[in-house]
Amino acid sequence: MRIVTSVRAMKSAAARFKAAGRTIGLVPTMGSLHEGHLSLVRASKKAADVTVVSVFVNPSQFGPGEDLKTYPRDLKRDARLLRAEGADILFHPRPEEMYPRGYRTYVEVHDLQNRLCGASRPTHFRGVCTVVLKLFHIVRPDRAFFGRKDAQQAVIIRRMAEDLDVDVRIEIRPIIRDSDGLALSSRNAYLSAEERRAALVLTRSLKEAKMTIERGENRSAAVLARIRRRVAAEPLARLDYAAVVDPEDLEPLAVIQGRALVAVAVFIGRTRLIDNVTVETAKKKRR
Ligand code: AMP
């Protein structure tokens, strides 16, 4: 596995792969890798000839007062894990390489970027879209792999790629969880033992929501009230949002019919965690 740190070197490697007729899979990450990330690497290995994994803690997707400085970084460990998976290139540019002096251009996906996580992180998705589009241009992937853990991000990136005519297939993969159900996240490393236990409120409230819907509750308000109650009962937790939305366009659903995405963001102490579940109920027949 090669570790590439310059944009120029990454572009010429991509050009060589293309010239040789090899397909490229890209897995964009912020590093501090876990099984969730590695599941994407495995999917890319299966689907493409060459797998490029980017490890870049992207400053433009962090808001003021967020955890850009403290975000866990361990490139040596990441490289070891990626080598073991058989990744071909670890792309690890410096922030000044991606955002040199005079940098001025940002990509926005209107409306979608303001919902759910966008309400409490107003510049987050513009940072995500900007870096992902830059990575698409630098790495020129045929396929790019993202986790459903960040369901809103997946919808937004799909939209961006389609709207801006990027020739890349966006693949969304399932959420990988710890044995007790907590969705894996690099930010779980921030949690104390007590907080780690409290964090299960995300898993449990979503499980309960799914069960409630599957048993016939189709009013989102009732489902959301249960989630709020459950989170309120956990002293270390503070709800940022809970929402029931259309999984395709993230529009809020008042009544659940067909597919719905139930998404939550919860502060556990100072750590903000997200999780979601997709439910499918039979559509009511029109009379
Ligand atoms: P991050 O490093 O947190 O920016 O995540 C990089 C990619 O890994 C994103 O596409 C995430 O959605 C995905 N990812 C993060 N956690 C998980 C997980 N538990 N299961 C599946 N994919 C994940």
Coordinates of C-alpha atoms and ligand atoms in Angstrom, one line a residue:
M1 CA 0.0 0.0 0.0
R2 CA 1.2 3.4 -0.9
I3 CA 0.7 6.5 1.3
V4 CA 0.2 9.5 -0.9
T5 CA 0.2 13.0 0.7
S6 CA 0.2 15.4 -2.3
V7 CA -2.7 16.1 -4.6
R8 CA -0.4 16.1 -7.6
A9 CA 0.9 12.6 -6.8
M10 CA -2.6 11.3 -6.2
K11 CA -3.8 12.7 -9.5
S12 CA -1.0 11.1 -11.5
A13 CA -1.6 7.8 -9.8
A14 CA -5.3 8.0 -10.7
A15 CA -4.4 8.9 -14.3
R16 CA -2.1 5.9 -14.5
F17 CA -4.9 3.5 -13.2
K18 CA -7.3 5.0 -15.7
A19 CA -4.9 4.7 -18.6
A20 CA -4.4 1.0 -17.7
G21 CA -8.2 0.5 -17.7
R22 CA -8.5 -0.2 -14.0
T23 CA -11.6 0.9 -12.1
I24 CA -11.1 2.9 -8.9
G25 CA -13.1 2.7 -5.7
L26 CA -12.9 5.6 -3.2
V27 CA -13.6 5.4 0.6
P28 CA -13.5 8.9 2.1
T29 CA -12.9 8.9 5.8
M30 CA -11.6 11.2 8.6
G31 CA -9.4 8.3 9.9
S32 CA -9.3 6.8 13.4
L33 CA -10.6 3.8 11.5
H34 CA -13.0 1.2 12.9
E35 CA -15.0 -1.8 11.5
G36 CA -17.5 0.6 9.9
H37 CA -14.8 2.2 7.8
L38 CA -13.3 -1.2 7.0
S39 CA -16.6 -2.6 5.8
L40 CA -16.5 0.1 3.2
V41 CA -13.0 -0.8 2.2
R42 CA -14.0 -4.4 1.8
A43 CA -17.0 -3.4 -0.4
S44 CA -14.7 -1.3 -2.5
K45 CA -12.1 -4.1 -2.8
K46 CA -14.9 -6.4 -4.1
A47 CA -16.3 -3.9 -6.6
A48 CA -13.3 -2.1 -8.0
D49 CA -9.8 -3.0 -9.2
V50 CA -8.0 -0.4 -7.1
T51 CA -9.1 0.9 -3.7
V52 CA -8.1 4.4 -2.5
V53 CA -8.9 5.3 1.1
S54 CA -8.7 9.0 2.0
V55 CA -7.9 9.9 5.6
F56 CA -8.5 13.6 6.0
V57 CA -9.9 15.4 9.0
N58 CA -11.6 18.1 6.9
P59 CA -11.5 21.5 8.7
S60 CA -14.3 22.9 6.6
Q61 CA -16.9 20.6 7.9
F62 CA -16.3 21.5 11.6
G63 CA -18.1 24.5 13.0
P64 CA -16.7 27.0 15.5
G65 CA -16.5 25.3 18.9
E66 CA -16.6 21.8 17.5
D67 CA -14.0 19.1 17.9
L68 CA -11.6 19.8 14.9
K69 CA -8.6 20.1 17.2
T70 CA -9.3 17.1 19.4
Y71 CA -10.7 14.8 16.7
P72 CA -8.8 11.4 17.2
R73 CA -6.0 11.0 14.8
D74 CA -3.7 7.9 14.5
L75 CA -2.3 7.5 11.0
K76 CA 0.1 4.7 11.9
R77 CA -2.7 2.6 13.2
D78 CA -5.0 3.5 10.2
A79 CA -2.2 2.5 7.8
R80 CA -1.7 -0.8 9.5
L81 CA -5.4 -1.6 9.3
L82 CA -5.7 -0.5 5.7
R83 CA -2.6 -2.6 4.7
A84 CA -4.2 -5.6 6.4
E85 CA -7.4 -5.1 4.3
G86 CA -5.4 -4.8 1.1
A87 CA -6.1 -1.2 0.3
D88 CA -4.0 0.1 -2.6
I89 CA -3.5 3.8 -1.7
L90 CA -4.0 5.7 1.6
F91 CA -4.5 9.3 0.5
H92 CA -3.6 11.6 3.4
P93 CA -3.3 15.2 2.3
R94 CA -2.4 18.1 4.6
P95 CA -5.1 20.7 5.2
E96 CA -3.0 23.4 3.4
E97 CA -2.8 21.1 0.4
M98 CA -6.5 20.8 0.2
Y99 CA -7.3 24.4 1.2
P100 CA -4.3 26.5 0.1
R101 CA -4.1 30.3 0.7
G102 CA -6.7 32.1 -1.3
Y103 CA -9.1 29.1 -1.3
R104 CA -12.6 30.5 -1.9
T105 CA -14.9 27.8 -3.5
Y106 CA -17.6 25.8 -1.7
V107 CA -20.3 23.4 -2.8
E108 CA -23.8 23.7 -1.3
V109 CA -26.8 21.4 -1.7
H110 CA -29.6 23.7 -0.9
D111 CA -32.5 22.8 1.5
L112 CA -31.1 19.2 2.1
Q113 CA -28.1 20.7 3.9
N114 CA -30.3 22.7 6.4
R115 CA -32.4 19.8 7.7
L116 CA -31.7 17.3 10.6
C117 CA -27.9 17.7 11.4
G118 CA -27.8 20.8 9.3
A119 CA -30.0 22.7 11.7
S120 CA -27.4 22.5 14.5
R121 CA -24.4 22.3 12.2
P122 CA -25.2 25.0 9.6
T123 CA -21.9 24.8 7.6
H124 CA -21.3 21.1 8.1
F125 CA -22.6 19.8 4.8
R126 CA -21.1 22.5 2.7
G127 CA -17.7 21.4 4.1
V128 CA -18.5 17.7 3.4
C129 CA -19.7 18.4 -0.2
T130 CA -16.7 20.6 -0.9
V131 CA -14.2 18.0 0.2
V132 CA -16.0 15.1 -1.3
L133 CA -16.2 16.8 -4.7
K134 CA -12.5 17.7 -4.5
L135 CA -11.7 14.1 -3.7
F136 CA -13.8 13.0 -6.7
H137 CA -11.7 15.2 -8.9
I138 CA -8.4 14.2 -7.5
V139 CA -9.0 10.4 -7.2
R140 CA -11.5 10.1 -10.2
P141 CA -13.3 7.1 -8.7
D142 CA -15.8 4.9 -10.6
R143 CA -17.5 4.1 -7.3
A144 CA -17.4 5.8 -3.9
F145 CA -18.5 4.2 -0.7
F146 CA -20.3 5.8 2.2
G147 CA -22.0 4.5 5.3
R148 CA -25.7 4.7 6.1
K149 CA -24.7 5.8 9.6
D150 CA -24.5 9.3 8.1
A151 CA -27.8 8.9 6.2
Q152 CA -28.3 12.6 5.5
Q153 CA -24.7 12.8 4.2
A154 CA -25.5 9.9 1.8
V155 CA -28.6 11.6 0.4
I156 CA -26.8 14.9 0.0
I157 CA -23.8 13.4 -1.8
R158 CA -26.0 11.4 -4.1
R159 CA -27.8 14.7 -5.0
M160 CA -24.6 16.6 -5.5
A161 CA -23.1 13.9 -7.8
E162 CA -26.2 13.8 -9.8
D163 CA -26.7 17.6 -10.0
L164 CA -23.1 18.3 -10.9
D165 CA -22.9 15.4 -13.4
V166 CA -20.1 13.5 -11.7
D167 CA -19.5 10.1 -13.3
V168 CA -19.3 8.2 -10.1
R169 CA -21.6 5.5 -8.6
I170 CA -22.4 6.3 -5.0
E171 CA -22.7 3.1 -2.9
I172 CA -24.4 3.3 0.5
R173 CA -23.5 0.5 2.9
P174 CA -25.2 -0.7 6.2
I175 CA -24.4 0.6 9.7
I176 CA -21.8 -1.5 11.5
R177 CA -22.6 -1.8 15.3
D178 CA -20.8 -2.9 18.4
S179 CA -22.0 -6.1 20.0
D180 CA -24.4 -4.2 22.2
G181 CA -25.9 -2.3 19.3
L182 CA -24.1 1.1 19.6
A183 CA -23.2 2.3 16.1
L184 CA -19.4 2.4 15.7
S185 CA -18.1 6.0 15.5
S186 CA -14.6 7.5 15.8
R187 CA -16.3 9.8 18.4
N188 CA -17.1 6.9 20.7
A189 CA -13.5 7.2 21.8
Y190 CA -14.5 10.4 23.7
L191 CA -16.9 8.6 25.9
S192 CA -16.2 7.7 29.6
A193 CA -17.3 4.2 30.7
E194 CA -20.5 5.7 32.2
E195 CA -21.2 7.7 29.0
R196 CA -20.6 4.7 26.8
R197 CA -23.3 2.9 28.8
A198 CA -25.6 6.0 28.5
A199 CA -25.0 6.2 24.7
L200 CA -27.1 3.0 24.3
V201 CA -30.1 5.3 24.6
L202 CA -29.6 6.1 20.9
T203 CA -29.8 2.4 19.9
R204 CA -32.7 1.6 22.3
S205 CA -34.8 4.6 21.4
L206 CA -34.5 3.7 17.7
K207 CA -35.2 0.1 18.3
E208 CA -38.3 1.0 20.2
A209 CA -39.3 3.4 17.4
K210 CA -38.9 0.7 14.8
M211 CA -41.0 -1.7 16.8
T212 CA -43.7 0.8 17.5
I213 CA -44.0 1.6 13.8
E214 CA -44.0 -2.1 12.8
R215 CA -46.8 -2.7 15.3
G216 CA -48.9 -0.3 13.5
E217 CA -48.3 3.2 14.9
N218 CA -48.2 5.4 11.8
R219 CA -48.2 8.9 13.5
S220 CA -44.7 10.3 13.5
A221 CA -45.6 12.6 16.4
A222 CA -46.4 9.6 18.6
V223 CA -43.1 7.8 17.6
L224 CA -41.1 11.0 18.3
A225 CA -42.7 11.5 21.7
R226 CA -41.5 8.1 22.7
I227 CA -38.0 8.8 21.6
R228 CA -38.0 12.1 23.5
R229 CA -39.3 10.4 26.6
R230 CA -36.6 7.7 26.5
V231 CA -33.8 10.2 25.9
A232 CA -35.1 12.5 28.7
A233 CA -35.0 9.6 31.1
E234 CA -31.2 9.2 30.6
P235 CA -29.5 11.8 32.8
L236 CA -26.3 11.9 30.7
A237 CA -28.1 12.4 27.4
R238 CA -29.6 15.6 25.8
L239 CA -31.5 15.3 22.6
D240 CA -30.4 17.4 19.7
Y241 CA -33.1 16.2 17.3
A242 CA -35.3 13.3 16.5
A243 CA -37.0 13.1 13.2
V244 CA -39.1 10.9 10.9
V245 CA -38.4 11.7 7.3
D246 CA -38.6 10.4 3.8
P247 CA -35.4 8.5 3.2
E248 CA -35.1 9.8 -0.4
D249 CA -35.5 13.6 0.1
L250 CA -35.5 14.0 3.9
E251 CA -38.9 15.7 3.9
P252 CA -40.6 15.3 7.4
L253 CA -43.3 12.7 7.4
A254 CA -46.4 13.3 9.5
V255 CA -47.8 9.9 8.6
I256 CA -45.6 6.9 8.1
Q257 CA -46.5 4.9 5.0
G258 CA -44.0 2.9 3.0
R259 CA -40.4 3.7 3.8
A260 CA -39.3 6.1 6.5
L261 CA -36.0 7.1 8.1
V262 CA -36.0 7.7 11.8
A263 CA -32.9 9.7 12.7
V264 CA -31.6 11.0 16.0
A265 CA -28.7 13.1 17.3
V266 CA -28.0 13.0 21.0
F267 CA -25.4 14.7 23.2
I268 CA -23.9 12.3 25.6
G269 CA -22.0 14.6 27.9
R270 CA -20.2 16.8 25.4
T271 CA -20.1 14.2 22.6
R272 CA -22.7 14.5 19.9
L273 CA -23.6 11.1 18.5
I274 CA -26.0 10.2 15.6
D275 CA -27.8 7.1 14.6
N276 CA -30.8 6.1 12.4
V277 CA -33.0 3.3 11.3
T278 CA -35.0 2.7 8.2
V279 CA -38.5 1.2 8.6
E280 CA -40.7 -0.1 5.9
T281 CA -44.5 -0.5 6.4
A282 CA -47.1 -1.6 3.8
K283 CA -48.5 1.3 1.9
K284 CA -52.2 1.8 2.4
K285 CA -54.2 1.0 -0.7
R286 CA -56.2 3.9 -2.2
R287 CA -59.9 3.2 -2.3
Ligands
AMP1 P1 -16.0 9.4 9.1 O1 -14.6 9.0 9.2 O2 -16.8 9.4 10.4 O3 -16.2 10.7 8.3 O4 -16.8 8.3 8.2 C1 -16.3 7.9 6.9 C2 -17.3 7.0 6.3 O5 -17.5 5.9 7.1 C3 -18.7 7.7 6.1 O6 -19.2 7.3 4.9 C4 -19.5 7.1 7.2 O7 -20.9 7.1 7.0 C5 -18.9 5.7 7.3 N1 -19.1 5.1 8.7 C6 -18.8 5.7 9.9 N2 -19.3 4.9 10.9 C7 -19.9 3.8 10.3 C8 -20.5 2.7 10.8 N3 -20.7 2.5 12.1 N4 -21.0 1.8 9.9 C9 -20.9 2.0 8.5 N5 -20.3 3.1 8.0 C10 -19.8 4.0 8.9

